[in-house]
Amino acid sequence: QVQLIESGGGLVQAGGSLRLSCAASGGIFIYYTMGWFRQAPGKEREFVAAINWNGGRTYFADSVKGRFTISRDNALKKVYLQMNSLKPEDTAVYYCAAETSGTAVVPTTTSDFSSWGQGTQVTVSS
């Protein structure tokens, strides 16, 4: 079973940047598609970005395309979410997730991912 720990959240002004990190332990990290989701108060958890095992394929929600990038370092067992041009509507708890089955064709839903971190708060002030 893989364990995931997010870090890097915080308070930032609109237009600013943050870089989230997710450290994995246990499991075989290189086998997993990794994703980022977020959940704002009163809203459902939503997909943000995902990256396949070697970084050759990435997926982004329309709301973050062109502003966020996702990357991974398999040697360090880490995945990153670089968030630029942040907006107040990006405010949410951000979760790292691992798709461990290898069966999701386009892993962009919560049901595709079986392991989750505890989340890190991102707050964007206007």
mmCIF file of N, CA and C in Angstrom:
data_model
loop_
_atom_site.group_PDB
_atom_site.id
_atom_site.type_symbol
_atom_site.label_atom_id
_atom_site.label_comp_id
_atom_site.label_asym_id
_atom_site.label_seq_id
_atom_site.Cartn_x
_atom_site.Cartn_y
_atom_site.Cartn_z
ATOM 1 N N GLN A 1 0.853 -1.183 0.000
ATOM 2 C CA GLN A 1 0.000 0.000 0.000
ATOM 3 C C GLN A 1 0.894 1.240 0.000
ATOM 4 N N VAL A 2 0.584 2.175 -0.862
ATOM 5 C CA VAL A 2 1.381 3.392 -0.952
ATOM 6 C C VAL A 2 0.819 4.440 -0.013
ATOM 7 N N GLN A 3 1.714 5.159 0.652
ATOM 8 C CA GLN A 3 1.328 6.281 1.508
ATOM 9 C C GLN A 3 1.784 7.563 0.826
ATOM 10 N N LEU A 4 0.942 8.577 0.903
ATOM 11 C CA LEU A 4 1.202 9.841 0.216
ATOM 12 C C LEU A 4 1.123 11.002 1.201
ATOM 13 N N ILE A 5 2.088 11.879 1.129
ATOM 14 C CA ILE A 5 2.107 13.057 1.998
ATOM 15 C C ILE A 5 2.333 14.295 1.144
ATOM 16 N N GLU A 6 1.370 15.222 1.199
ATOM 17 C CA GLU A 6 1.469 16.467 0.444
ATOM 18 C C GLU A 6 2.130 17.555 1.289
ATOM 19 N N SER A 7 2.735 18.498 0.603
ATOM 20 C CA SER A 7 3.299 19.675 1.258
ATOM 21 C C SER A 7 3.330 20.814 0.256
ATOM 22 N N GLY A 8 3.553 22.008 0.779
ATOM 23 C CA GLY A 8 3.720 23.165 -0.098
ATOM 24 C C GLY A 8 2.535 24.095 -0.178
ATOM 25 N N GLY A 9 1.443 23.746 0.482
ATOM 26 C CA GLY A 9 0.297 24.632 0.468
ATOM 27 C C GLY A 9 0.555 25.894 1.269
ATOM 28 N N GLY A 10 -0.365 26.839 1.147
ATOM 29 C CA GLY A 10 -0.221 28.074 1.905
ATOM 30 C C GLY A 10 -1.143 29.146 1.383
ATOM 31 N N LEU A 11 -0.865 30.369 1.826
ATOM 32 C CA LEU A 11 -1.642 31.538 1.444
ATOM 33 C C LEU A 11 -0.847 32.339 0.425
ATOM 34 N N VAL A 12 -1.489 32.682 -0.675
ATOM 35 C CA VAL A 12 -0.823 33.437 -1.725
ATOM 36 C C VAL A 12 -1.811 34.425 -2.318
ATOM 37 N N GLN A 13 -1.311 35.532 -2.812
ATOM 38 C CA GLN A 13 -2.173 36.514 -3.457
ATOM 39 C C GLN A 13 -2.503 36.070 -4.883
ATOM 40 N N ALA A 14 -3.623 36.552 -5.361
ATOM 41 C CA ALA A 14 -4.017 36.272 -6.739
ATOM 42 C C ALA A 14 -2.899 36.687 -7.690
ATOM 43 N N GLY A 15 -2.648 35.826 -8.672
ATOM 44 C CA GLY A 15 -1.562 36.050 -9.605
ATOM 45 C C GLY A 15 -0.247 35.419 -9.188
ATOM 46 N N GLY A 16 -0.191 34.945 -7.967
ATOM 47 C CA GLY A 16 1.033 34.340 -7.466
ATOM 48 C C GLY A 16 1.156 32.874 -7.840
ATOM 49 N N SER A 17 2.191 32.252 -7.285
ATOM 50 C CA SER A 17 2.498 30.864 -7.615
ATOM 51 C C SER A 17 2.749 30.064 -6.345
ATOM 52 N N LEU A 18 2.483 28.783 -6.453
ATOM 53 C CA LEU A 18 2.825 27.819 -5.408
ATOM 54 C C LEU A 18 3.243 26.528 -6.081
ATOM 55 N N ARG A 19 4.097 25.781 -5.393
ATOM 56 C CA ARG A 19 4.482 24.464 -5.871
ATOM 57 C C ARG A 19 4.147 23.435 -4.801
ATOM 58 N N LEU A 20 3.255 22.544 -5.121
ATOM 59 C CA LEU A 20 2.904 21.462 -4.214
ATOM 60 C C LEU A 20 3.780 20.249 -4.501
ATOM 61 N N SER A 21 4.117 19.553 -3.431
ATOM 62 C CA SER A 21 4.880 18.316 -3.558
ATOM 63 C C SER A 21 4.109 17.179 -2.905
ATOM 64 N N CYS A 22 4.316 16.002 -3.412
ATOM 65 C CA CYS A 22 3.711 14.806 -2.836
ATOM 66 C C CYS A 22 4.788 13.740 -2.771
ATOM 67 N N ALA A 23 5.061 13.286 -1.569
ATOM 68 C CA ALA A 23 6.065 12.246 -1.361
ATOM 69 C C ALA A 23 5.376 10.912 -1.132
ATOM 70 N N ALA A 24 5.839 9.895 -1.837
ATOM 71 C CA ALA A 24 5.252 8.564 -1.729
ATOM 72 C C ALA A 24 6.203 7.632 -0.997
ATOM 73 N N SER A 25 5.609 6.728 -0.234
ATOM 74 C CA SER A 25 6.380 5.661 0.398
ATOM 75 C C SER A 25 5.570 4.382 0.306
ATOM 76 N N GLY A 26 6.283 3.261 0.272
ATOM 77 C CA GLY A 26 5.586 1.993 0.077
ATOM 78 C C GLY A 26 5.176 1.841 -1.378
ATOM 79 N N GLY A 27 4.779 0.667 -1.741
ATOM 80 C CA GLY A 27 4.345 0.431 -3.107
ATOM 81 C C GLY A 27 5.490 0.543 -4.105
ATOM 82 N N ILE A 28 5.149 0.551 -5.357
ATOM 83 C CA ILE A 28 6.130 0.670 -6.436
ATOM 84 C C ILE A 28 5.764 1.909 -7.231
ATOM 85 N N PHE A 29 6.342 3.022 -6.836
ATOM 86 C CA PHE A 29 5.929 4.340 -7.339
ATOM 87 C C PHE A 29 5.959 4.410 -8.856
ATOM 88 N N ILE A 30 6.981 3.838 -9.451
ATOM 89 C CA ILE A 30 7.146 3.992 -10.893
ATOM 90 C C ILE A 30 6.002 3.352 -11.664
ATOM 91 N N TYR A 31 5.265 2.452 -11.060
ATOM 92 C CA TYR A 31 4.160 1.800 -11.750
ATOM 93 C C TYR A 31 2.897 2.670 -11.801
ATOM 94 N N TYR A 32 2.835 3.703 -10.954
ATOM 95 C CA TYR A 32 1.574 4.391 -10.717
ATOM 96 C C TYR A 32 1.406 5.640 -11.552
ATOM 97 N N THR A 33 0.206 5.825 -12.088
ATOM 98 C CA THR A 33 -0.196 7.143 -12.536
ATOM 99 C C THR A 33 -0.522 7.957 -11.292
ATOM 100 N N MET A 34 -0.049 9.198 -11.269
ATOM 101 C CA MET A 34 -0.253 10.054 -10.104
ATOM 102 C C MET A 34 -1.157 11.231 -10.477
ATOM 103 N N GLY A 35 -1.958 11.644 -9.527
ATOM 104 C CA GLY A 35 -2.882 12.735 -9.811
ATOM 105 C C GLY A 35 -2.985 13.724 -8.669
ATOM 106 N N TRP A 36 -3.521 14.872 -9.007
ATOM 107 C CA TRP A 36 -3.868 15.903 -8.025
ATOM 108 C C TRP A 36 -5.352 16.217 -8.178
ATOM 109 N N PHE A 37 -6.012 16.300 -7.048
ATOM 110 C CA PHE A 37 -7.411 16.694 -6.978
ATOM 111 C C PHE A 37 -7.529 17.833 -5.984
ATOM 112 N N ARG A 38 -8.663 18.503 -5.979
ATOM 113 C CA ARG A 38 -8.902 19.545 -4.997
ATOM 114 C C ARG A 38 -10.365 19.546 -4.581
ATOM 115 N N GLN A 39 -10.567 20.068 -3.387
ATOM 116 C CA GLN A 39 -11.929 20.139 -2.854
ATOM 117 C C GLN A 39 -12.110 21.444 -2.113
ATOM 118 N N ALA A 40 -13.015 22.248 -2.604
ATOM 119 C CA ALA A 40 -13.352 23.503 -1.958
ATOM 120 C C ALA A 40 -14.511 23.263 -0.988
ATOM 121 N N PRO A 41 -14.663 24.121 0.005
ATOM 122 C CA PRO A 41 -15.746 23.935 0.971
ATOM 123 C C PRO A 41 -17.113 23.850 0.291
ATOM 124 N N GLY A 42 -17.879 22.838 0.646
ATOM 125 C CA GLY A 42 -19.214 22.680 0.100
ATOM 126 C C GLY A 42 -19.266 22.127 -1.309
ATOM 127 N N LYS A 43 -18.120 21.775 -1.851
ATOM 128 C CA LYS A 43 -18.081 21.263 -3.216
ATOM 129 C C LYS A 43 -17.498 19.858 -3.246
ATOM 130 N N GLU A 44 -17.755 19.159 -4.341
ATOM 131 C CA GLU A 44 -17.200 17.833 -4.501
ATOM 132 C C GLU A 44 -15.718 17.908 -4.871
ATOM 133 N N ARG A 45 -15.020 16.835 -4.571
ATOM 134 C CA ARG A 45 -13.631 16.752 -4.965
ATOM 135 C C ARG A 45 -13.543 16.705 -6.483
ATOM 136 N N GLU A 46 -12.631 17.494 -7.044
ATOM 137 C CA GLU A 46 -12.546 17.570 -8.489
ATOM 138 C C GLU A 46 -11.123 17.322 -8.985
ATOM 139 N N PHE A 47 -11.044 16.791 -10.168
ATOM 140 C CA PHE A 47 -9.775 16.495 -10.802
ATOM 141 C C PHE A 47 -9.040 17.789 -11.162
ATOM 142 N N VAL A 48 -7.718 17.773 -10.974
ATOM 143 C CA VAL A 48 -6.885 18.904 -11.358
ATOM 144 C C VAL A 48 -5.899 18.498 -12.450
ATOM 145 N N ALA A 49 -5.103 17.461 -12.160
ATOM 146 C CA ALA A 49 -4.068 17.048 -13.115
ATOM 147 C C ALA A 49 -3.635 15.626 -12.814
ATOM 148 N N ALA A 50 -3.077 14.975 -13.834
ATOM 149 C CA ALA A 50 -2.541 13.631 -13.649
ATOM 150 C C ALA A 50 -1.363 13.438 -14.589
ATOM 151 N N ILE A 51 -0.501 12.488 -14.224
ATOM 152 C CA ILE A 51 0.688 12.216 -15.012
ATOM 153 C C ILE A 51 0.937 10.718 -15.007
ATOM 154 N N ASN A 52 1.290 10.170 -16.172
ATOM 155 C CA ASN A 52 1.501 8.734 -16.226
ATOM 156 C C ASN A 52 2.877 8.379 -15.664
ATOM 157 N N TRP A 53 3.239 7.119 -15.703
ATOM 158 C CA TRP A 53 4.397 6.634 -14.966
ATOM 159 C C TRP A 53 5.710 7.292 -15.361
ATOM 160 N N ASN A 54 5.866 7.633 -16.639
ATOM 161 C CA ASN A 54 7.150 8.211 -17.073
ATOM 162 C C ASN A 54 7.032 9.677 -17.464
ATOM 163 N N GLY A 55 5.885 10.281 -17.185
ATOM 164 C CA GLY A 55 5.704 11.686 -17.526
ATOM 165 C C GLY A 55 5.375 11.930 -18.978
ATOM 166 N N GLY A 56 5.209 10.878 -19.742
ATOM 167 C CA GLY A 56 4.951 11.034 -21.158
ATOM 168 C C GLY A 56 3.548 11.493 -21.497
ATOM 169 N N ARG A 57 2.636 11.292 -20.564
ATOM 170 C CA ARG A 57 1.256 11.751 -20.755
ATOM 171 C C ARG A 57 0.814 12.526 -19.528
ATOM 172 N N THR A 58 0.227 13.665 -19.773
ATOM 173 C CA THR A 58 -0.334 14.474 -18.697
ATOM 174 C C THR A 58 -1.757 14.875 -19.062
ATOM 175 N N TYR A 59 -2.541 15.103 -18.027
ATOM 176 C CA TYR A 59 -3.943 15.463 -18.188
ATOM 177 C C TYR A 59 -4.236 16.628 -17.255
ATOM 178 N N PHE A 60 -5.058 17.550 -17.717
ATOM 179 C CA PHE A 60 -5.380 18.723 -16.916
ATOM 180 C C PHE A 60 -6.866 19.038 -17.026
ATOM 181 N N ALA A 61 -7.416 19.513 -15.931
ATOM 182 C CA ALA A 61 -8.757 20.069 -15.976
ATOM 183 C C ALA A 61 -8.727 21.348 -16.807
ATOM 184 N N ASP A 62 -9.816 21.621 -17.483
ATOM 185 C CA ASP A 62 -9.867 22.832 -18.321
ATOM 186 C C ASP A 62 -9.602 24.090 -17.506
ATOM 187 N N SER A 63 -10.020 24.076 -16.258
ATOM 188 C CA SER A 63 -9.907 25.269 -15.423
ATOM 189 C C SER A 63 -8.467 25.620 -15.072
ATOM 190 N N VAL A 64 -7.545 24.688 -15.241
ATOM 191 C CA VAL A 64 -6.153 24.960 -14.863
ATOM 192 C C VAL A 64 -5.189 24.871 -16.038
ATOM 193 N N LYS A 65 -5.678 24.488 -17.217
ATOM 194 C CA LYS A 65 -4.800 24.366 -18.377
ATOM 195 C C LYS A 65 -4.100 25.684 -18.662
ATOM 196 N N GLY A 66 -2.816 25.596 -18.919
ATOM 197 C CA GLY A 66 -2.028 26.783 -19.203
ATOM 198 C C GLY A 66 -1.505 27.489 -17.975
ATOM 199 N N ARG A 67 -2.003 27.115 -16.797
ATOM 200 C CA ARG A 67 -1.547 27.737 -15.546
ATOM 201 C C ARG A 67 -0.820 26.749 -14.639
ATOM 202 N N PHE A 68 -1.238 25.507 -14.657
ATOM 203 C CA PHE A 68 -0.657 24.483 -13.786
ATOM 204 C C PHE A 68 0.146 23.502 -14.633
ATOM 205 N N THR A 69 1.207 22.987 -14.049
ATOM 206 C CA THR A 69 1.942 21.893 -14.663
ATOM 207 C C THR A 69 2.160 20.801 -13.625
ATOM 208 N N ILE A 70 2.246 19.573 -14.085
ATOM 209 C CA ILE A 70 2.484 18.433 -13.211
ATOM 210 C C ILE A 70 3.749 17.732 -13.670
ATOM 211 N N SER A 71 4.537 17.281 -12.719
ATOM 212 C CA SER A 71 5.766 16.579 -13.042
ATOM 213 C C SER A 71 6.044 15.550 -11.951
ATOM 214 N N ARG A 72 6.996 14.667 -12.217
ATOM 215 C CA ARG A 72 7.330 13.655 -11.226
ATOM 216 C C ARG A 72 8.802 13.327 -11.309
ATOM 217 N N ASP A 73 9.308 12.854 -10.178
ATOM 218 C CA ASP A 73 10.686 12.391 -10.085
ATOM 219 C C ASP A 73 10.622 10.981 -9.515
ATOM 220 N N ASN A 74 10.755 10.002 -10.372
ATOM 221 C CA ASN A 74 10.606 8.614 -9.921
ATOM 222 C C ASN A 74 11.733 8.186 -8.979
ATOM 223 N N ALA A 75 12.891 8.762 -9.148
ATOM 224 C CA ALA A 75 14.001 8.412 -8.257
ATOM 225 C C ALA A 75 13.713 8.881 -6.829
ATOM 226 N N LEU A 76 13.082 10.032 -6.693
ATOM 227 C CA LEU A 76 12.747 10.569 -5.375
ATOM 228 C C LEU A 76 11.365 10.148 -4.898
ATOM 229 N N LYS A 77 10.607 9.491 -5.779
ATOM 230 C CA LYS A 77 9.238 9.099 -5.463
ATOM 231 C C LYS A 77 8.390 10.313 -5.095
ATOM 232 N N LYS A 78 8.477 11.324 -5.945
ATOM 233 C CA LYS A 78 7.712 12.537 -5.704
ATOM 234 C C LYS A 78 6.978 12.975 -6.965
ATOM 235 N N VAL A 79 5.852 13.620 -6.745
ATOM 236 C CA VAL A 79 5.110 14.256 -7.820
ATOM 237 C C VAL A 79 4.852 15.695 -7.404
ATOM 238 N N TYR A 80 4.864 16.580 -8.387
ATOM 239 C CA TYR A 80 4.771 18.009 -8.117
ATOM 240 C C TYR A 80 3.615 18.627 -8.901
ATOM 241 N N LEU A 81 3.069 19.685 -8.328
ATOM 242 C CA LEU A 81 2.077 20.481 -9.031
ATOM 243 C C LEU A 81 2.522 21.939 -8.941
ATOM 244 N N GLN A 82 2.968 22.476 -10.054
ATOM 245 C CA GLN A 82 3.357 23.883 -10.130
ATOM 246 C C GLN A 82 2.126 24.685 -10.534
ATOM 247 N N MET A 83 1.763 25.613 -9.678
ATOM 248 C CA MET A 83 0.551 26.404 -9.896
ATOM 249 C C MET A 83 0.936 27.861 -10.084
ATOM 250 N N ASN A 84 0.667 28.391 -11.260
ATOM 251 C CA ASN A 84 0.964 29.776 -11.585
ATOM 252 C C ASN A 84 -0.324 30.544 -11.848
ATOM 253 N N SER A 85 -0.215 31.850 -11.831
ATOM 254 C CA SER A 85 -1.374 32.717 -12.101
ATOM 255 C C SER A 85 -2.582 32.282 -11.278
ATOM 256 N N LEU A 86 -2.361 32.094 -10.010
ATOM 257 C CA LEU A 86 -3.424 31.574 -9.151
ATOM 258 C C LEU A 86 -4.570 32.562 -9.022
ATOM 259 N N LYS A 87 -5.753 31.995 -8.902
ATOM 260 C CA LYS A 87 -6.986 32.777 -8.789
ATOM 261 C C LYS A 87 -7.677 32.421 -7.471
ATOM 262 N N PRO A 88 -8.507 33.311 -6.954
ATOM 263 C CA PRO A 88 -9.237 32.968 -5.721
ATOM 264 C C PRO A 88 -10.042 31.676 -5.848
ATOM 265 N N GLU A 89 -10.527 31.383 -7.024
ATOM 266 C CA GLU A 89 -11.307 30.153 -7.213
ATOM 267 C C GLU A 89 -10.453 28.887 -7.177
ATOM 268 N N ASP A 90 -9.150 29.046 -7.109
ATOM 269 C CA ASP A 90 -8.267 27.888 -6.923
ATOM 270 C C ASP A 90 -8.163 27.497 -5.444
ATOM 271 N N THR A 91 -8.736 28.289 -4.577
ATOM 272 C CA THR A 91 -8.697 27.996 -3.146
ATOM 273 C C THR A 91 -9.394 26.672 -2.857
ATOM 274 N N ALA A 92 -8.673 25.766 -2.196
ATOM 275 C CA ALA A 92 -9.203 24.432 -1.915
ATOM 276 C C ALA A 92 -8.160 23.649 -1.126
ATOM 277 N N VAL A 93 -8.572 22.501 -0.636
ATOM 278 C CA VAL A 93 -7.617 21.517 -0.137
ATOM 279 C C VAL A 93 -7.201 20.673 -1.340
ATOM 280 N N TYR A 94 -5.900 20.558 -1.530
ATOM 281 C CA TYR A 94 -5.359 19.806 -2.662
ATOM 282 C C TYR A 94 -4.873 18.440 -2.183
ATOM 283 N N TYR A 95 -5.288 17.423 -2.916
ATOM 284 C CA TYR A 95 -4.961 16.045 -2.570
ATOM 285 C C TYR A 95 -4.129 15.391 -3.653
ATOM 286 N N CYS A 96 -3.138 14.658 -3.216
ATOM 287 C CA CYS A 96 -2.352 13.809 -4.100
ATOM 288 C C CYS A 96 -2.984 12.423 -4.115
ATOM 289 N N ALA A 97 -2.946 11.759 -5.256
ATOM 290 C CA ALA A 97 -3.562 10.447 -5.357
ATOM 291 C C ALA A 97 -2.753 9.555 -6.288
ATOM 292 N N ALA A 98 -2.844 8.256 -6.035
ATOM 293 C CA ALA A 98 -2.142 7.271 -6.847
ATOM 294 C C ALA A 98 -3.131 6.301 -7.489
ATOM 295 N N GLU A 99 -2.960 6.086 -8.774
ATOM 296 C CA GLU A 99 -3.760 5.106 -9.499
ATOM 297 C C GLU A 99 -2.914 3.849 -9.597
ATOM 298 N N THR A 100 -3.229 2.877 -8.760
ATOM 299 C CA THR A 100 -2.357 1.721 -8.601
ATOM 300 C C THR A 100 -2.760 0.505 -9.422
ATOM 301 N N SER A 101 -3.943 0.530 -10.010
ATOM 302 C CA SER A 101 -4.397 -0.659 -10.735
ATOM 303 C C SER A 101 -3.808 -0.753 -12.131
ATOM 304 N N GLY A 102 -3.466 0.400 -12.694
ATOM 305 C CA GLY A 102 -2.944 0.402 -14.053
ATOM 306 C C GLY A 102 -3.998 0.189 -15.109
ATOM 307 N N THR A 103 -5.272 0.264 -14.723
ATOM 308 C CA THR A 103 -6.342 -0.039 -15.677
ATOM 309 C C THR A 103 -7.067 1.193 -16.208
ATOM 310 N N ALA A 104 -6.896 2.321 -15.536
ATOM 311 C CA ALA A 104 -7.605 3.518 -15.983
ATOM 312 C C ALA A 104 -7.004 4.014 -17.295
ATOM 313 N N VAL A 105 -7.832 4.151 -18.305
ATOM 314 C CA VAL A 105 -7.337 4.586 -19.620
ATOM 315 C C VAL A 105 -6.998 6.075 -19.590
ATOM 316 N N VAL A 106 -7.935 6.852 -19.063
ATOM 317 C CA VAL A 106 -7.707 8.288 -18.889
ATOM 318 C C VAL A 106 -8.050 8.594 -17.430
ATOM 319 N N PRO A 107 -7.081 8.559 -16.558
ATOM 320 C CA PRO A 107 -7.334 8.656 -15.117
ATOM 321 C C PRO A 107 -7.638 10.083 -14.666
ATOM 322 N N THR A 108 -8.915 10.435 -14.649
ATOM 323 C CA THR A 108 -9.299 11.791 -14.275
ATOM 324 C C THR A 108 -10.459 11.841 -13.305
ATOM 325 N N THR A 109 -10.879 10.693 -12.781
ATOM 326 C CA THR A 109 -11.974 10.704 -11.809
ATOM 327 C C THR A 109 -11.488 10.141 -10.483
ATOM 328 N N THR A 110 -12.173 10.503 -9.414
ATOM 329 C CA THR A 110 -11.761 10.031 -8.087
ATOM 330 C C THR A 110 -11.785 8.518 -8.006
ATOM 331 N N SER A 111 -12.689 7.878 -8.701
ATOM 332 C CA SER A 111 -12.802 6.419 -8.638
ATOM 333 C C SER A 111 -11.633 5.712 -9.317
ATOM 334 N N ASP A 112 -10.877 6.430 -10.134
ATOM 335 C CA ASP A 112 -9.698 5.837 -10.779
ATOM 336 C C ASP A 112 -8.540 5.675 -9.806
ATOM 337 N N PHE A 113 -8.557 6.421 -8.722
ATOM 338 C CA PHE A 113 -7.421 6.493 -7.818
ATOM 339 C C PHE A 113 -7.745 5.809 -6.496
ATOM 340 N N SER A 114 -6.819 4.972 -6.039
ATOM 341 C CA SER A 114 -7.090 4.143 -4.867
ATOM 342 C C SER A 114 -6.382 4.607 -3.603
ATOM 343 N N SER A 115 -5.340 5.400 -3.723
ATOM 344 C CA SER A 115 -4.600 5.857 -2.550
ATOM 345 C C SER A 115 -4.581 7.374 -2.539
ATOM 346 N N TRP A 116 -4.765 7.941 -1.344
ATOM 347 C CA TRP A 116 -4.909 9.386 -1.208
ATOM 348 C C TRP A 116 -4.062 9.906 -0.060
ATOM 349 N N GLY A 117 -3.557 11.123 -0.242
ATOM 350 C CA GLY A 117 -2.900 11.807 0.853
ATOM 351 C C GLY A 117 -3.906 12.516 1.727
ATOM 352 N N GLN A 118 -3.413 13.208 2.741
ATOM 353 C CA GLN A 118 -4.290 13.869 3.703
ATOM 354 C C GLN A 118 -4.693 15.266 3.253
ATOM 355 N N GLY A 119 -4.032 15.790 2.247
ATOM 356 C CA GLY A 119 -4.389 17.085 1.694
ATOM 357 C C GLY A 119 -3.562 18.221 2.243
ATOM 358 N N THR A 120 -3.446 19.278 1.454
ATOM 359 C CA THR A 120 -2.771 20.499 1.869
ATOM 360 C C THR A 120 -3.604 21.685 1.414
ATOM 361 N N GLN A 121 -3.752 22.660 2.309
ATOM 362 C CA GLN A 121 -4.630 23.803 2.033
ATOM 363 C C GLN A 121 -3.922 24.830 1.157
ATOM 364 N N VAL A 122 -4.612 25.257 0.125
ATOM 365 C CA VAL A 122 -4.165 26.361 -0.716
ATOM 366 C C VAL A 122 -5.225 27.449 -0.650
ATOM 367 N N THR A 123 -4.814 28.633 -0.251
ATOM 368 C CA THR A 123 -5.732 29.765 -0.162
ATOM 369 C C THR A 123 -5.189 30.902 -1.007
ATOM 370 N N VAL A 124 -6.014 31.377 -1.933
ATOM 371 C CA VAL A 124 -5.618 32.467 -2.822
ATOM 372 C C VAL A 124 -6.468 33.675 -2.488
ATOM 373 N N SER A 125 -5.828 34.731 -2.063
ATOM 374 C CA SER A 125 -6.551 35.946 -1.682
ATOM 375 C C SER A 125 -6.653 36.888 -2.875
ATOM 376 N N SER A 126 -7.753 37.620 -2.913
ATOM 377 C CA SER A 126 -7.976 38.543 -4.033
ATOM 378 C C SER A 126 -7.397 39.910 -3.742
#
